[in-house]
mmCIF file of C-alpha atoms in Angstrom:
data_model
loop_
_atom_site.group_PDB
_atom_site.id
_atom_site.type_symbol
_atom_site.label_atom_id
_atom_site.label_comp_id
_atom_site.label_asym_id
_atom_site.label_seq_id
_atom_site.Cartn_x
_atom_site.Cartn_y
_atom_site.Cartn_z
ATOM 1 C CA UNK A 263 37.911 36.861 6.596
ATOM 2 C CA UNK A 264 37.295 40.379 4.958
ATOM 3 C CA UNK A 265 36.518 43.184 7.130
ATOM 4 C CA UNK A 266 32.729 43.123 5.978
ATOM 5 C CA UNK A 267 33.143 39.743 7.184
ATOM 6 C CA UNK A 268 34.414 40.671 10.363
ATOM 7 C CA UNK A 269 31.744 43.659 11.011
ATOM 8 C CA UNK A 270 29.032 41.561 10.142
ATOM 9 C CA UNK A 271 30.519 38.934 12.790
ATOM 10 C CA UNK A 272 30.473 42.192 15.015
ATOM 11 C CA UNK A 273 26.947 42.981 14.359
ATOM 12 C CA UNK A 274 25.853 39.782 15.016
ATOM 13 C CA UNK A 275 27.777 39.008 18.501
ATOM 14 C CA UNK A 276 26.155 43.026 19.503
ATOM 15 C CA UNK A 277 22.689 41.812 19.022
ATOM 16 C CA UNK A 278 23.395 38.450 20.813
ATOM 17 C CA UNK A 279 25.560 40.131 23.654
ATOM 18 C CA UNK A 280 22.150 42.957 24.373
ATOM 19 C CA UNK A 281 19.925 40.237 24.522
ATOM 20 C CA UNK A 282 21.654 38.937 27.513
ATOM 21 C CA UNK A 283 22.449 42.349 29.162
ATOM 22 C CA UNK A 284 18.245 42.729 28.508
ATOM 23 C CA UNK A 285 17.690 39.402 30.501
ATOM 24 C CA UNK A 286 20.678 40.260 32.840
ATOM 25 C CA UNK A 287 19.394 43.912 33.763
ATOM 26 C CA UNK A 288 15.528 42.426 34.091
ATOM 27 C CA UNK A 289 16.641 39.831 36.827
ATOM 28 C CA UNK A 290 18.676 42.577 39.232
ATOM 29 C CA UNK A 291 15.840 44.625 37.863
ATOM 30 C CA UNK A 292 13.345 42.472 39.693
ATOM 31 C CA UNK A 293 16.356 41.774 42.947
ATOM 32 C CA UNK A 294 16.267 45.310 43.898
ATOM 33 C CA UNK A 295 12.654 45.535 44.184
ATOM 34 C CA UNK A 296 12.162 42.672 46.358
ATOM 35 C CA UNK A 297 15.338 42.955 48.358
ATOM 36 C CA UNK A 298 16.859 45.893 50.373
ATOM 37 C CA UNK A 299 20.457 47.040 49.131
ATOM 38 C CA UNK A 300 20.368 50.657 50.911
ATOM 39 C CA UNK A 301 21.995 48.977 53.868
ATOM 40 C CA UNK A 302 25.103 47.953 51.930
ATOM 41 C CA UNK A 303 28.256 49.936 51.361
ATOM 42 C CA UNK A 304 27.923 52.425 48.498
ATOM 43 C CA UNK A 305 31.077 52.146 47.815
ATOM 44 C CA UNK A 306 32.138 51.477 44.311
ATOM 45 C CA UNK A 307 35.360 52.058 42.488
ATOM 46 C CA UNK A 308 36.843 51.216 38.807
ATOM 47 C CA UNK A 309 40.808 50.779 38.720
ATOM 48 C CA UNK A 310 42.221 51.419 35.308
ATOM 49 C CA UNK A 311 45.588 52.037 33.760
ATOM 50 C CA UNK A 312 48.360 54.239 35.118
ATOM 51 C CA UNK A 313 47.122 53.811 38.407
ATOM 52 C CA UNK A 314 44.144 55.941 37.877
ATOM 53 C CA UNK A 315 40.406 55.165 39.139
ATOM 54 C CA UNK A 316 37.050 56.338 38.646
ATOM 55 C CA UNK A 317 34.916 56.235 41.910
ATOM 56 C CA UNK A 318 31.381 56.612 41.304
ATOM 57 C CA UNK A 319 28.631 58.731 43.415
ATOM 58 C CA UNK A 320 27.194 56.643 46.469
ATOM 59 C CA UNK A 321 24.482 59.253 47.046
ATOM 60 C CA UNK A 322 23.520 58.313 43.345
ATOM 61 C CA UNK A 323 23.324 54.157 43.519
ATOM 62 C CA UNK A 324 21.442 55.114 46.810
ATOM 63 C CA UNK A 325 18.457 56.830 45.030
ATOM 64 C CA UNK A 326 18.069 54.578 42.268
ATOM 65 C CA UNK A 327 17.960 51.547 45.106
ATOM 66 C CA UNK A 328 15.566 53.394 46.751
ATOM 67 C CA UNK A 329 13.028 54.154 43.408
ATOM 68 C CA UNK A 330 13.667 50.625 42.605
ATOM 69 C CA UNK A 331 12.258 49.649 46.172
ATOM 70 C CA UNK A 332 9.841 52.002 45.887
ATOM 71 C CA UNK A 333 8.365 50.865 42.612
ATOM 72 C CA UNK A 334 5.031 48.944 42.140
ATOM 73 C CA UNK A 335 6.237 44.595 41.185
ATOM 74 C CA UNK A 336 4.632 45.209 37.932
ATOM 75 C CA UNK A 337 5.830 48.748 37.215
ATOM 76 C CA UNK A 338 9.003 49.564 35.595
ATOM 77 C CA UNK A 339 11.324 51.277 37.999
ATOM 78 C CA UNK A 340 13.968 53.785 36.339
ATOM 79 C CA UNK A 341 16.972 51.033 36.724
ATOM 80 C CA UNK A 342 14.669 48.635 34.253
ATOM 81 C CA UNK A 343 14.212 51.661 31.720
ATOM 82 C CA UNK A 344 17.199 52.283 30.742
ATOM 83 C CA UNK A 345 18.192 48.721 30.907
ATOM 84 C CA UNK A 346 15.278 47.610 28.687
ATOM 85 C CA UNK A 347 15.754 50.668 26.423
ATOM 86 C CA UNK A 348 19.435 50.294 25.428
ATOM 87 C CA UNK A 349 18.973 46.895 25.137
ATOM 88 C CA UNK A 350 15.872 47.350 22.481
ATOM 89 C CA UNK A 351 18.139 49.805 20.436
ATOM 90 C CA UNK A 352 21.602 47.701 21.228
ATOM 91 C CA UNK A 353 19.857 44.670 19.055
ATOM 92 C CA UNK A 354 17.741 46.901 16.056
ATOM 93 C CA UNK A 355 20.647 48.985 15.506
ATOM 94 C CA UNK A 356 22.869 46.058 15.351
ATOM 95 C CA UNK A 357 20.521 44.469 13.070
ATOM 96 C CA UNK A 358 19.922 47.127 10.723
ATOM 97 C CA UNK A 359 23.990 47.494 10.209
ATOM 98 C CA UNK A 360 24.253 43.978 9.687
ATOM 99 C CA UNK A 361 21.590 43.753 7.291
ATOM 100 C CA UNK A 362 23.689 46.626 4.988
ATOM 101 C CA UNK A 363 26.185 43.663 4.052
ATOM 102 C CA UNK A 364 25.684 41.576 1.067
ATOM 103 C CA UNK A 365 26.207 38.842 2.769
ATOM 104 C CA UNK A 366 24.787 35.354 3.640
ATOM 105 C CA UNK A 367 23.456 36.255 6.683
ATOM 106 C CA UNK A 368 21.257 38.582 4.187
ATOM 107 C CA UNK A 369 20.277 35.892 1.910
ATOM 108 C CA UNK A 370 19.144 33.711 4.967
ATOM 109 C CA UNK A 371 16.534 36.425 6.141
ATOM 110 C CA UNK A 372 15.860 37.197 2.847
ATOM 111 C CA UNK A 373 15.132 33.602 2.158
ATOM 112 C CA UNK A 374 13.344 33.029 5.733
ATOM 113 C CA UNK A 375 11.019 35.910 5.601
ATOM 114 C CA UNK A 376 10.331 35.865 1.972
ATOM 115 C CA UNK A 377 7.643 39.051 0.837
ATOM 116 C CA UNK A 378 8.265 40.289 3.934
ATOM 117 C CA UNK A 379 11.728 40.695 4.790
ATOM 118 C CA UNK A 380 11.706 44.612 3.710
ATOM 119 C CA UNK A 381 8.317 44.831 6.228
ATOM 120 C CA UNK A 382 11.272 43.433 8.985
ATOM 121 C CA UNK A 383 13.615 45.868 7.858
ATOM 122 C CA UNK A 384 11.457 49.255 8.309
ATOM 123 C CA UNK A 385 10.243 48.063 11.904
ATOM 124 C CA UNK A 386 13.786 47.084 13.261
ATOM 125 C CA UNK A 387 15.121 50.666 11.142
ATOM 126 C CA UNK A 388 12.045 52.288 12.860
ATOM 127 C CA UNK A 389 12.778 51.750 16.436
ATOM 128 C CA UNK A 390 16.345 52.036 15.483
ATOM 129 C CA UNK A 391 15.941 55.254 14.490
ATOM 130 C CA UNK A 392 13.511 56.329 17.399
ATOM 131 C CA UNK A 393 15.945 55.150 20.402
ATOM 132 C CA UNK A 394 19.173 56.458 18.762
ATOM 133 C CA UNK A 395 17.321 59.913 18.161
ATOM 134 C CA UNK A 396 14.806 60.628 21.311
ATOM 135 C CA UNK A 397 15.394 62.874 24.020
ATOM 136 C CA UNK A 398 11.594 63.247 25.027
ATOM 137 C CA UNK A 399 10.945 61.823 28.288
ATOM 138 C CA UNK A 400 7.737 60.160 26.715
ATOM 139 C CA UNK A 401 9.682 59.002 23.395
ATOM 140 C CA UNK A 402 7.626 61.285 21.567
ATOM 141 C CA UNK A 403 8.491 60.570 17.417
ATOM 142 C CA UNK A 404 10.421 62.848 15.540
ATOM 143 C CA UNK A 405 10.192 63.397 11.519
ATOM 144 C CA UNK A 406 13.543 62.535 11.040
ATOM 145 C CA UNK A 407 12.711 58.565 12.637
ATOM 146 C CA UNK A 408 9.884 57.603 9.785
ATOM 147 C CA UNK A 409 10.222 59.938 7.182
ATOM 148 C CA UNK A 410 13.156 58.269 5.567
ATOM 149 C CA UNK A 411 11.761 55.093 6.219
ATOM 150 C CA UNK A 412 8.739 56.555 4.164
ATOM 151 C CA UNK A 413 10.047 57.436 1.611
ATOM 152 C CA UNK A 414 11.834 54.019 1.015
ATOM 153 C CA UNK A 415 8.766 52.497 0.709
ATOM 154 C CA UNK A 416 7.235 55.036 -1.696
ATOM 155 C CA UNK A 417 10.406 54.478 -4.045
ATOM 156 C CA UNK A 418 9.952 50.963 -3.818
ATOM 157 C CA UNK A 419 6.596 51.350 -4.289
ATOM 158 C CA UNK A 420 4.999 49.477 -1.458
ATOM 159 C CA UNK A 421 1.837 49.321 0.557
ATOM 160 C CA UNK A 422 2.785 51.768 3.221
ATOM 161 C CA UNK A 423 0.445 50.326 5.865
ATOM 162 C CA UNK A 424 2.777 47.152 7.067
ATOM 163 C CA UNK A 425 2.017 43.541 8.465
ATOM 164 C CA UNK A 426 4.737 41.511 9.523
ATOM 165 C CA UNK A 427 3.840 38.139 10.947
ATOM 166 C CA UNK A 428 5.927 35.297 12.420
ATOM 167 C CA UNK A 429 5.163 32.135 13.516
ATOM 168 C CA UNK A 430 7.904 30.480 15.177
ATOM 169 C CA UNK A 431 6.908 26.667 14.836
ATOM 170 C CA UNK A 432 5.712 27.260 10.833
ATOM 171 C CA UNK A 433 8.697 29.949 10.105
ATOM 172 C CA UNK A 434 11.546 28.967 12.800
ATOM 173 C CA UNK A 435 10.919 25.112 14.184
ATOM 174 C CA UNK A 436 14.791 24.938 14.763
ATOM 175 C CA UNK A 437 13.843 27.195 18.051
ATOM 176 C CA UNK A 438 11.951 25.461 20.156
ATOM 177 C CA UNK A 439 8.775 27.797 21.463
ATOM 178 C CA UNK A 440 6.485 27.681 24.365
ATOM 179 C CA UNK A 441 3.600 26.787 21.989
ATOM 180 C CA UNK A 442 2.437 26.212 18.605
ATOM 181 C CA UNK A 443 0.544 29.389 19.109
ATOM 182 C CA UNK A 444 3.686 31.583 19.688
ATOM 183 C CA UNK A 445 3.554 34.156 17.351
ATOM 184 C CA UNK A 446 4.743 37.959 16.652
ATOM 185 C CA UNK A 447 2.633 40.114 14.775
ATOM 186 C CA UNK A 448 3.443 43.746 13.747
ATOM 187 C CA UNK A 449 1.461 46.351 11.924
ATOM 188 C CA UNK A 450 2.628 50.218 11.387
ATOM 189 C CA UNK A 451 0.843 52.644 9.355
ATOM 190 C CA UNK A 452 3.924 54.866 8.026
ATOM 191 C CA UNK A 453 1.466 57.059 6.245
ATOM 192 C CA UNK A 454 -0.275 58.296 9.427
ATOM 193 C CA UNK A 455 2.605 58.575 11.852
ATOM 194 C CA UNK A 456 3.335 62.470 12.569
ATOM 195 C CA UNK A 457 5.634 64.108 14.327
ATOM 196 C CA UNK A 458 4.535 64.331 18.618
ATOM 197 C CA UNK A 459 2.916 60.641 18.526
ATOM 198 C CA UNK A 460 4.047 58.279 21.379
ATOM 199 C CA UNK A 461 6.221 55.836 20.665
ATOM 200 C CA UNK A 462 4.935 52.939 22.366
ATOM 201 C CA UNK A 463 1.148 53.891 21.054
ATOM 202 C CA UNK A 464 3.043 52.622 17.862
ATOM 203 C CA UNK A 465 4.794 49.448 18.738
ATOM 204 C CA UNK A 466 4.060 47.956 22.815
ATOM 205 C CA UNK A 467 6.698 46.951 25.553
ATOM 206 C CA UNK A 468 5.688 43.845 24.566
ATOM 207 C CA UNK A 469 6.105 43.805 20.906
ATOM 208 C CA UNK A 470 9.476 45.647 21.572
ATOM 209 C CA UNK A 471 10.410 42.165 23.580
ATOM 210 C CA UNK A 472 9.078 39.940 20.825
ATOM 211 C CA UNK A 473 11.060 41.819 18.617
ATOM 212 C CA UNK A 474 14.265 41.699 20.193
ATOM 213 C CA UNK A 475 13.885 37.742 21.041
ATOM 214 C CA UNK A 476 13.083 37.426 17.488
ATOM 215 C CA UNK A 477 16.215 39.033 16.086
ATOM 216 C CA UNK A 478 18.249 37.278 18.927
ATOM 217 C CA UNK A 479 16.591 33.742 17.176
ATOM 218 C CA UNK A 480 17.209 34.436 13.834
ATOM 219 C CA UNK A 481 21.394 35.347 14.929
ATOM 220 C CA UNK A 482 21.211 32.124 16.675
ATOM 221 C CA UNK A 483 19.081 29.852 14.385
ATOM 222 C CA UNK A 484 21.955 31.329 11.522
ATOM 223 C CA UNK A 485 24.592 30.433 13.383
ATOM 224 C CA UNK A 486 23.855 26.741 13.595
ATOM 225 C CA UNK A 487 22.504 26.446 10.138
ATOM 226 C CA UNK A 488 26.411 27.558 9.275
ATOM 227 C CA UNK A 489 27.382 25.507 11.480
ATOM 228 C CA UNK A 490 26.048 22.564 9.941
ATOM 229 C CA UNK A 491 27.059 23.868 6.748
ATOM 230 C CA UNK A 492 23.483 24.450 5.707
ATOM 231 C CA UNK A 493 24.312 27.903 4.542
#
């Protein structure tokens, strides 16, 4: 195995292994609202080489328990943020680096997605780029996370206004979906974003989910088609 073989392998496994941290975080996201931790000992220590450990701050894991029982069923309390978050930019990032390799991994999403692989590419590089670079507290975009994005598209000479589209039992019927219905649809205007715009007035919470179950699907759904030696 090369070592672009091996950091595609990498890649892959990353975007597979924050998909299950995402549904991981969501279900002791949802535990600490209904159920009262504050009672339990604080008490939390990591052992590590040499005999050294780090022991983190009680009064800490105490105020997060307490936001988290403090926060609305169907609001998101600060544990589920970050959780959600990291997870979203664990899985594009992962994607976008794995999508660098000439590889066949490539030439299966090239061949899945057809005309609209490169409309793929500039969303997951999009939210890549917005996650890795925010510091606002209301994800507020930045220049630097469309502009180069941008100016791909003018070089390649491509509608800048983008539709992506997936149907999962026309496009992907080796993953069995709730419906027939089930379908992801995308559209970003990379002409009229501007620097200050909210994030998620661009792309939703949900279409940030979609998006990382769809790149989770396509990992998987390549995986078996090697496998089988389809690929």
């Amino acid at each position: 195995m090369t070592s672009n073989e091996v950091l595609l392998d990498d890649a892959l496994l990353l975007i597979e292994q924050n998909f299950y941290f995402l549904h991981m975080g969501e279900f002791f996201g949802k535990l600490s609202k209904t159920e009262d931790f504050t009672d339990r000992s604080m008490f939390v220590v990591k052992k590590y080489e040499n005999e050294r450990a780090y022991y983190f701050n009680a009064e800490i894991i105490h105020e997060l328990l307490v936001n988290a029982r403090q926060t609305k069923k169907d609001d998101i309390s600060l544990f589920e943020y970050f959780v959600e978050f990291n997870a979203f930019r664990g899985i594009c990032m992962a994607m976008v680096e794995s999508l660098r390799f000439d590889s066949s991994f490539k030439v299966f999403m090239q061949g899945l997605f057809g005309e609209q692989y490169e409309n793929f590419f500039d969303i997951v590089s999009f939210v890549r780029n917005v996650l890795s670079h925010n510091i606002h507290s209301e994800i507020c975009l930045n220049d630097k996370d469309f502009d180069g994005t941008l100016k791909r598209i003018r070089r390649m000479k491509r509608n800048s206004d983008i539709t992506f589209s997936f149907q999962y039992a026309i496009n992907l019927p080796e993953i069995t979906a709730p419906n027939d219905a089930y379908v992801f649809t995308c559209k970003i205007n990379f002409e009229s974003l501007e620097e200050g715009m909210p994030f998620l007035d661009i792309l939703s919470m949900w279409d940030l989910m979609m998006l990382s179950e769809l790149c989770f699907n396509l990992v998987m759904t390549y995986r078996l088609k090697k496998e089988k030696g389809q690929i």
